Each structure stands twice: as structure tokens, then as C-alpha cells.
GROMACS .gro file of N, CA and C in nm:
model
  285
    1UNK      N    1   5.819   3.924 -11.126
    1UNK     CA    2   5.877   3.896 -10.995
    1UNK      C    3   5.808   3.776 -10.930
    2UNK      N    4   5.659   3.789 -10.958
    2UNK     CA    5   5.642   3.656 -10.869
    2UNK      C    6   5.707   3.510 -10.932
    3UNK      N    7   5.730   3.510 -11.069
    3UNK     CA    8   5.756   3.371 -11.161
    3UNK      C    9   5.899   3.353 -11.077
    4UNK      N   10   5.979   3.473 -11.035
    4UNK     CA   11   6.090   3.422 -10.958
    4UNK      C   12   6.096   3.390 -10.819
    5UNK      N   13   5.984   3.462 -10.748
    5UNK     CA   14   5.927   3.427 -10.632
    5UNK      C   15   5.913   3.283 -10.638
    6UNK      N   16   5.835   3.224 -10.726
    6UNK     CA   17   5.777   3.049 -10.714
    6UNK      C   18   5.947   2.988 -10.716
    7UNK      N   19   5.988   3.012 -10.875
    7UNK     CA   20   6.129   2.972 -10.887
    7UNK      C   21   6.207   2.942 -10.729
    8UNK      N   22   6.239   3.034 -10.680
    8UNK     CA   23   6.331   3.070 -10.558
    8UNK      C   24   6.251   2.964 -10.450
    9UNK      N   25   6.155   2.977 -10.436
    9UNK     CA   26   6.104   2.927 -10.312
    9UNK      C   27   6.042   2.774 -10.341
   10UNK      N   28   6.048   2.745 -10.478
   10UNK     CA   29   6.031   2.585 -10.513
   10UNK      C   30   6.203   2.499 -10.507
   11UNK      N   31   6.286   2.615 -10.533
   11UNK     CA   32   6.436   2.554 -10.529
   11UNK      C   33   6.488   2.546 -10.372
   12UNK      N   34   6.416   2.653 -10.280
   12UNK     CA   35   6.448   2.641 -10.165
   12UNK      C   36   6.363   2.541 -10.069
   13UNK      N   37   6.250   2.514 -10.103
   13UNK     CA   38   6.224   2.414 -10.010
   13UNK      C   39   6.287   2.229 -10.009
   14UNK      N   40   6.350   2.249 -10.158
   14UNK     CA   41   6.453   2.111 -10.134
   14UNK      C   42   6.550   2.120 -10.085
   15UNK      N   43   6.638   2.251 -10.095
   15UNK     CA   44   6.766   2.249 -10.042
   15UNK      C   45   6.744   2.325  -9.934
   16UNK      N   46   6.637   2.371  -9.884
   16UNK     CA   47   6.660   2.376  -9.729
   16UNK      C   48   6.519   2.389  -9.665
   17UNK      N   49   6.455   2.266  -9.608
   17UNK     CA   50   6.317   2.261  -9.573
   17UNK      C   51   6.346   2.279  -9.410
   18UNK      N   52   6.433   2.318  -9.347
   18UNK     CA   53   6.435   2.344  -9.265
   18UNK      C   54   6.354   2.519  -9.207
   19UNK      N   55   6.233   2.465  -9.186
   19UNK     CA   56   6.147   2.651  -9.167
   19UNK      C   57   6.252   2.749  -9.036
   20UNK      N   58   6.316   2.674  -8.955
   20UNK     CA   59   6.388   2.745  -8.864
   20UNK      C   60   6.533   2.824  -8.926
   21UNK      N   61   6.525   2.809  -9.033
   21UNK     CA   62   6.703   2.862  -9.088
   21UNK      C   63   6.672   2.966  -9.129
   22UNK      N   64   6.570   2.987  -9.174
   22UNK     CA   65   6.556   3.120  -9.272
   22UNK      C   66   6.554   3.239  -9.166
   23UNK      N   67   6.535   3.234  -9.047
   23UNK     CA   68   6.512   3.388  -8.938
   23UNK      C   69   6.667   3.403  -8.938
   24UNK      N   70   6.753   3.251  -8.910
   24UNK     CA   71   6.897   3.308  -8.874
   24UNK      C   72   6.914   3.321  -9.009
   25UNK      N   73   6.904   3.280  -9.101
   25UNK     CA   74   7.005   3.328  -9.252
   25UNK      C   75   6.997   3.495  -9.248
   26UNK      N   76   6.882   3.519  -9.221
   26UNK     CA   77   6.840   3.687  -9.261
   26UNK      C   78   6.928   3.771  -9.189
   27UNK      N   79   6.859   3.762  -9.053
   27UNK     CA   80   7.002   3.762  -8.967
   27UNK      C   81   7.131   3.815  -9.036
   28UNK      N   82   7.211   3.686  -9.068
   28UNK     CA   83   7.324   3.713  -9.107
   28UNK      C   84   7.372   3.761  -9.248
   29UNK      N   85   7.236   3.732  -9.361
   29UNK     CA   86   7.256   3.846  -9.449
   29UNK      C   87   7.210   4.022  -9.411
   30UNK      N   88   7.148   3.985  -9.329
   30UNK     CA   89   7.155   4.152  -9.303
   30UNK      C   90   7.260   4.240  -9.256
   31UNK      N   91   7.359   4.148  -9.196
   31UNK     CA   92   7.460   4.184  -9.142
   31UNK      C   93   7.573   4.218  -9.242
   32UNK      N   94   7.551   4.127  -9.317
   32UNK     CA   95   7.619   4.103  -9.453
   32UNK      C   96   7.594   4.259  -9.585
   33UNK      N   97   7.507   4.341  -9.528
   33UNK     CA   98   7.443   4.394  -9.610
   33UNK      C   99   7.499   4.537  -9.532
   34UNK      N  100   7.525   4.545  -9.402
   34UNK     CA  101   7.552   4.620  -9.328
   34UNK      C  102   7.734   4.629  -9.349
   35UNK      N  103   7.776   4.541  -9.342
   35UNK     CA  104   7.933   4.541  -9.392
   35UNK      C  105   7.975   4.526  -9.527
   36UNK      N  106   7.882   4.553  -9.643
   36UNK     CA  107   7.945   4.595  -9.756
   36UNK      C  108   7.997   4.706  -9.771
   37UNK      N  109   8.103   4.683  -9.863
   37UNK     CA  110   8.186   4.817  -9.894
   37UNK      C  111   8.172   4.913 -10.062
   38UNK      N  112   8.096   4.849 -10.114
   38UNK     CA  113   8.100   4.917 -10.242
   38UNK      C  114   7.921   4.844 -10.309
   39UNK      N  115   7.900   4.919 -10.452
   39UNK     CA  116   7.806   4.857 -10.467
   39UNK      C  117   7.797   4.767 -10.520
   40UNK      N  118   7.861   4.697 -10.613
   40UNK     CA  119   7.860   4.547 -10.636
   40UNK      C  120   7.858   4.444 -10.498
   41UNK      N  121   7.901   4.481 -10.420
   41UNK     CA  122   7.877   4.383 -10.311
   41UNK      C  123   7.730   4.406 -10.216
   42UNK      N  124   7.681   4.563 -10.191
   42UNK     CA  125   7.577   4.575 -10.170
   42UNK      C  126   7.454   4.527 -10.255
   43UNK      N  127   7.450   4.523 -10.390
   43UNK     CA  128   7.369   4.448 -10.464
   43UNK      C  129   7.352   4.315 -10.410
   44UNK      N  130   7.460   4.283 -10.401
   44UNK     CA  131   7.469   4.120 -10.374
   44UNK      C  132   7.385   4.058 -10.254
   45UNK      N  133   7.409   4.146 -10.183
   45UNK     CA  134   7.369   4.128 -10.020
   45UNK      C  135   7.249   4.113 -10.039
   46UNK      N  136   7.158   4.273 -10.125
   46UNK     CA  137   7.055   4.277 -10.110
   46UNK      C  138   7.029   4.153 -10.165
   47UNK      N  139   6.997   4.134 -10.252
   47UNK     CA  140   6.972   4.027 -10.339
   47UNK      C  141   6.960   3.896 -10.255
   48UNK      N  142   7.057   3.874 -10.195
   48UNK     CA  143   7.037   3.739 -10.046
   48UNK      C  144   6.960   3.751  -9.990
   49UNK      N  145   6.904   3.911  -9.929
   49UNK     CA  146   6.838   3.933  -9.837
   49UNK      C  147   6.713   3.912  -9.912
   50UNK      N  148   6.632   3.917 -10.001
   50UNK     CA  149   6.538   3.911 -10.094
   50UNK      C  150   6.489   3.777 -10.111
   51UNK      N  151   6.564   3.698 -10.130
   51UNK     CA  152   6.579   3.564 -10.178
   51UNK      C  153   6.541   3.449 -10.043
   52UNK      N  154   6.614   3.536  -9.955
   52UNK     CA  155   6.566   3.449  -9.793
   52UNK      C  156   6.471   3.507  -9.732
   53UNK      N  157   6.426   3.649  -9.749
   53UNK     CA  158   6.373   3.680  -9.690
   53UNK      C  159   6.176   3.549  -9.800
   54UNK      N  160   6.169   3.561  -9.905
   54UNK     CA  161   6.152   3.522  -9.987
   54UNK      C  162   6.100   3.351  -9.960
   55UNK      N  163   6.181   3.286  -9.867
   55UNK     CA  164   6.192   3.140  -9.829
   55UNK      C  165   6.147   3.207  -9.721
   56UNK      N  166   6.139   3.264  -9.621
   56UNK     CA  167   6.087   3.318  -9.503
   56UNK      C  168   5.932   3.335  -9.500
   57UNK      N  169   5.876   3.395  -9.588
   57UNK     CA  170   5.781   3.400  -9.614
   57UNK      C  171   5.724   3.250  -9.688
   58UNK      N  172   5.746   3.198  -9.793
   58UNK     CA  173   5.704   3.033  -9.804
   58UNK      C  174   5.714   2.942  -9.664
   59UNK      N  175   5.777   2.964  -9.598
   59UNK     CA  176   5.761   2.878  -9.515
   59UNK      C  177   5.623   2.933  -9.423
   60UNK      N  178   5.633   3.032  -9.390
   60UNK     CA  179   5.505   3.056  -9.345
   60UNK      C  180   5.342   3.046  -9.422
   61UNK      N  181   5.345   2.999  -9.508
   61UNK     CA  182   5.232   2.965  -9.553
   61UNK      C  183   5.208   3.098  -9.695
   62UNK      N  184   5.323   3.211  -9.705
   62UNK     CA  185   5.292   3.329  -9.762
   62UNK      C  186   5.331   3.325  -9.873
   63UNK      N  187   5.233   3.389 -10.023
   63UNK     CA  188   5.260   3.411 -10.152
   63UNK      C  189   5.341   3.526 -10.131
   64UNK      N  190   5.340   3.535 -10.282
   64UNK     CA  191   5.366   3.645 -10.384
   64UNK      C  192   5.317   3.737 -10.356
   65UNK      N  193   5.183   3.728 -10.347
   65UNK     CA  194   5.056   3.833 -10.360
   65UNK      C  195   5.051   3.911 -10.220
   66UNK      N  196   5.053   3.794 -10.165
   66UNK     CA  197   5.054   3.830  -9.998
   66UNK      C  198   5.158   3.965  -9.947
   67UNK      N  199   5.292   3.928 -10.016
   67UNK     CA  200   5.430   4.018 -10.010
   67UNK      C  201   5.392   4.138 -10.093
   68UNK      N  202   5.388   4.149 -10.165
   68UNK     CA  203   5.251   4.248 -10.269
   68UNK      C  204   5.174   4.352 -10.199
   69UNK      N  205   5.097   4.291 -10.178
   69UNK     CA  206   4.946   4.355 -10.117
   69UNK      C  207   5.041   4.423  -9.930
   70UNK      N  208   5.102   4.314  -9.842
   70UNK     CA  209   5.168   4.387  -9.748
   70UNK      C  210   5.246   4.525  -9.754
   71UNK      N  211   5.320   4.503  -9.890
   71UNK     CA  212   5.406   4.621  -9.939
   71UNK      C  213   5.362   4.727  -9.969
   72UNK      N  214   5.223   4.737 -10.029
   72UNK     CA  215   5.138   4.835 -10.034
   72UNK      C  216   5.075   4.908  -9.969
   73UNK      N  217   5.039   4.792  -9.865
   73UNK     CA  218   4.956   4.874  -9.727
   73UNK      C  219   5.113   4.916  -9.647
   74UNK      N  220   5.213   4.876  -9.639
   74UNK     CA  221   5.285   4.945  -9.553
   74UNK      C  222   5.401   5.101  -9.656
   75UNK      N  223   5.389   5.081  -9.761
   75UNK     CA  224   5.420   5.210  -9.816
   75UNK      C  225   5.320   5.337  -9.759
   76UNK      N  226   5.177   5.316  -9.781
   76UNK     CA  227   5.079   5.432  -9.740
   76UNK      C  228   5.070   5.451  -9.590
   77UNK      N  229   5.119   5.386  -9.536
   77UNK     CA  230   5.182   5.434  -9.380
   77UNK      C  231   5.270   5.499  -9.404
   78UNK      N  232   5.390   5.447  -9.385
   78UNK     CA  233   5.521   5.504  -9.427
   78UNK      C  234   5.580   5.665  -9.512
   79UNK      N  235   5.487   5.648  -9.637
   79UNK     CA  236   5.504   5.738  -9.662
   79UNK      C  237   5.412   5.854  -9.646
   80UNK      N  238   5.326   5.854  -9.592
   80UNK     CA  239   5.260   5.938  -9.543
   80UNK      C  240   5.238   5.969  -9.349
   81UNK      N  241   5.336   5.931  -9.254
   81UNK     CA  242   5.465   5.914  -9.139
   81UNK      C  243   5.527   6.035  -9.189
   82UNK      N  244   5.529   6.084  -9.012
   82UNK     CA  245   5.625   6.194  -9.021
   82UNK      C  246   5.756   6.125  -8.961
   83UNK      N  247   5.897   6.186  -9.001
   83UNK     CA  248   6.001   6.085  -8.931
   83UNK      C  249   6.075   6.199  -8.832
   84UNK      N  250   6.127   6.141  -8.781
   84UNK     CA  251   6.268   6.191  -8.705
   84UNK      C  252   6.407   6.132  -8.692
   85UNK      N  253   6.505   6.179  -8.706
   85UNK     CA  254   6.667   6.136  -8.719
   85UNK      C  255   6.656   6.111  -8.577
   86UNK      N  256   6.703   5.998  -8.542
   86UNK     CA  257   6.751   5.968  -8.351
   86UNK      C  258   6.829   5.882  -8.400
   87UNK      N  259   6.985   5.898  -8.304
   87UNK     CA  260   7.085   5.805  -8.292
   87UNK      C  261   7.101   5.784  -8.446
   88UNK      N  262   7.104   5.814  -8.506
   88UNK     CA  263   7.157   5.756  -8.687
   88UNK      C  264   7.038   5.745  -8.739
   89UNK      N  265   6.907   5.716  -8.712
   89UNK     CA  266   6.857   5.623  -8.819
   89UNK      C  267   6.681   5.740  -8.805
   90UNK      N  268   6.621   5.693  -8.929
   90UNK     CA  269   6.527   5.796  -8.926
   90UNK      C  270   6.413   5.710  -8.821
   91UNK      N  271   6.353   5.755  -8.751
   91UNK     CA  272   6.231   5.658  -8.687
   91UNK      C  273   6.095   5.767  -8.698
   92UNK      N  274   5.983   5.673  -8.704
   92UNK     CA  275   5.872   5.732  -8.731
   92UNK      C  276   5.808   5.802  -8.630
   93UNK      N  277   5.786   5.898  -8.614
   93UNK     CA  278   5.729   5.907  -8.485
   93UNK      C  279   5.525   5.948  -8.475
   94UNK      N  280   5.499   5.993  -8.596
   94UNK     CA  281   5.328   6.006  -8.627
   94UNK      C  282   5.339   5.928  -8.743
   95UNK      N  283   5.166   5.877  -8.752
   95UNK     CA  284   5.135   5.829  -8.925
   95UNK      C  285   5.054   5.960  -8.944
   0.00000   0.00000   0.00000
């Protein structure tokens, strides 16, 4: 994953060195991810969302490793969080 991490984010800083696009792209792939209807198109989404989110992080100065090591420390929160269902969605309410 990271060899595609570099890949992705060496192809994205030519075709879009703009550091301000990537908050709205996400944005609107998330939205995008929210109005799929089946899973071939939810793959897809995700996959955008990954990829920008991905250039989101390069622009901020952030590896591979960095996305890595974050993901780790925020799983052992998370999954060890008690949750609660409110309004639709589960929210955490203890770690």
C-alpha cells in the first residue's frame, strides 16, 4: 500500500498542486459515497475517497507511515469506546 501511496501522490502533485482542492474534492467524494446505489459504485467512491484523501495528507507534509501509525493509535480508541445509536449513526460516548 504505501508503493501506491507514493504512486498516487507523486501523480497527484502534477496534476493537481493545488493544496486547497483536496478538502473540497473529499467533500464531494464523500458525498459521492453517500449516494451510491449498489456495490460496484460504492467501491468506486471508496476508492476516490482513499486516493484524495491520500493527496490530502501529501500535501500536508504526511507519509505513508504517518497514515499507518495514526490508524493504529485511533483503532485502540475506537475499538475499545463504548458507542451509542443517536439520530442514525453510532457515536462514541466513553473510551
Amino acid at each position: 500500500m504505501q508503493q501506491l501511496f507514493e504512486k498516487i501522490t507523486s501523480w497527484q502533485d502534477i496534476s493537481f498542486p493545488e493544496a486547497e482542492y483536496y478538502k473540497k474534492k473529499l467533500l464531494e467524494e464523500s458525498q459521492e459515497v453517500s449516494d451510491s446505489t449498489n456495490t460496484e459504485e460504492l467501491l468506486e467512491e471508496c476508492s476516490d475517497n482513499i486516493i484524495v484523501t491520500f493527496g490530502l495528507l501529501n500535501k500536508a507534509g504526511l507519509t505513508y507511515q504517518d497514515l499507518e501509525a495514526a490508524m493504529e493509535r485511533k483503532f485502540k480508541v475506537v475499538s475499545s469506546s463504548e458507542w451509542e445509536f443517536v439520530g442514525g449513526v453510532h457515536k462514541r460516548v466513553k473510551e
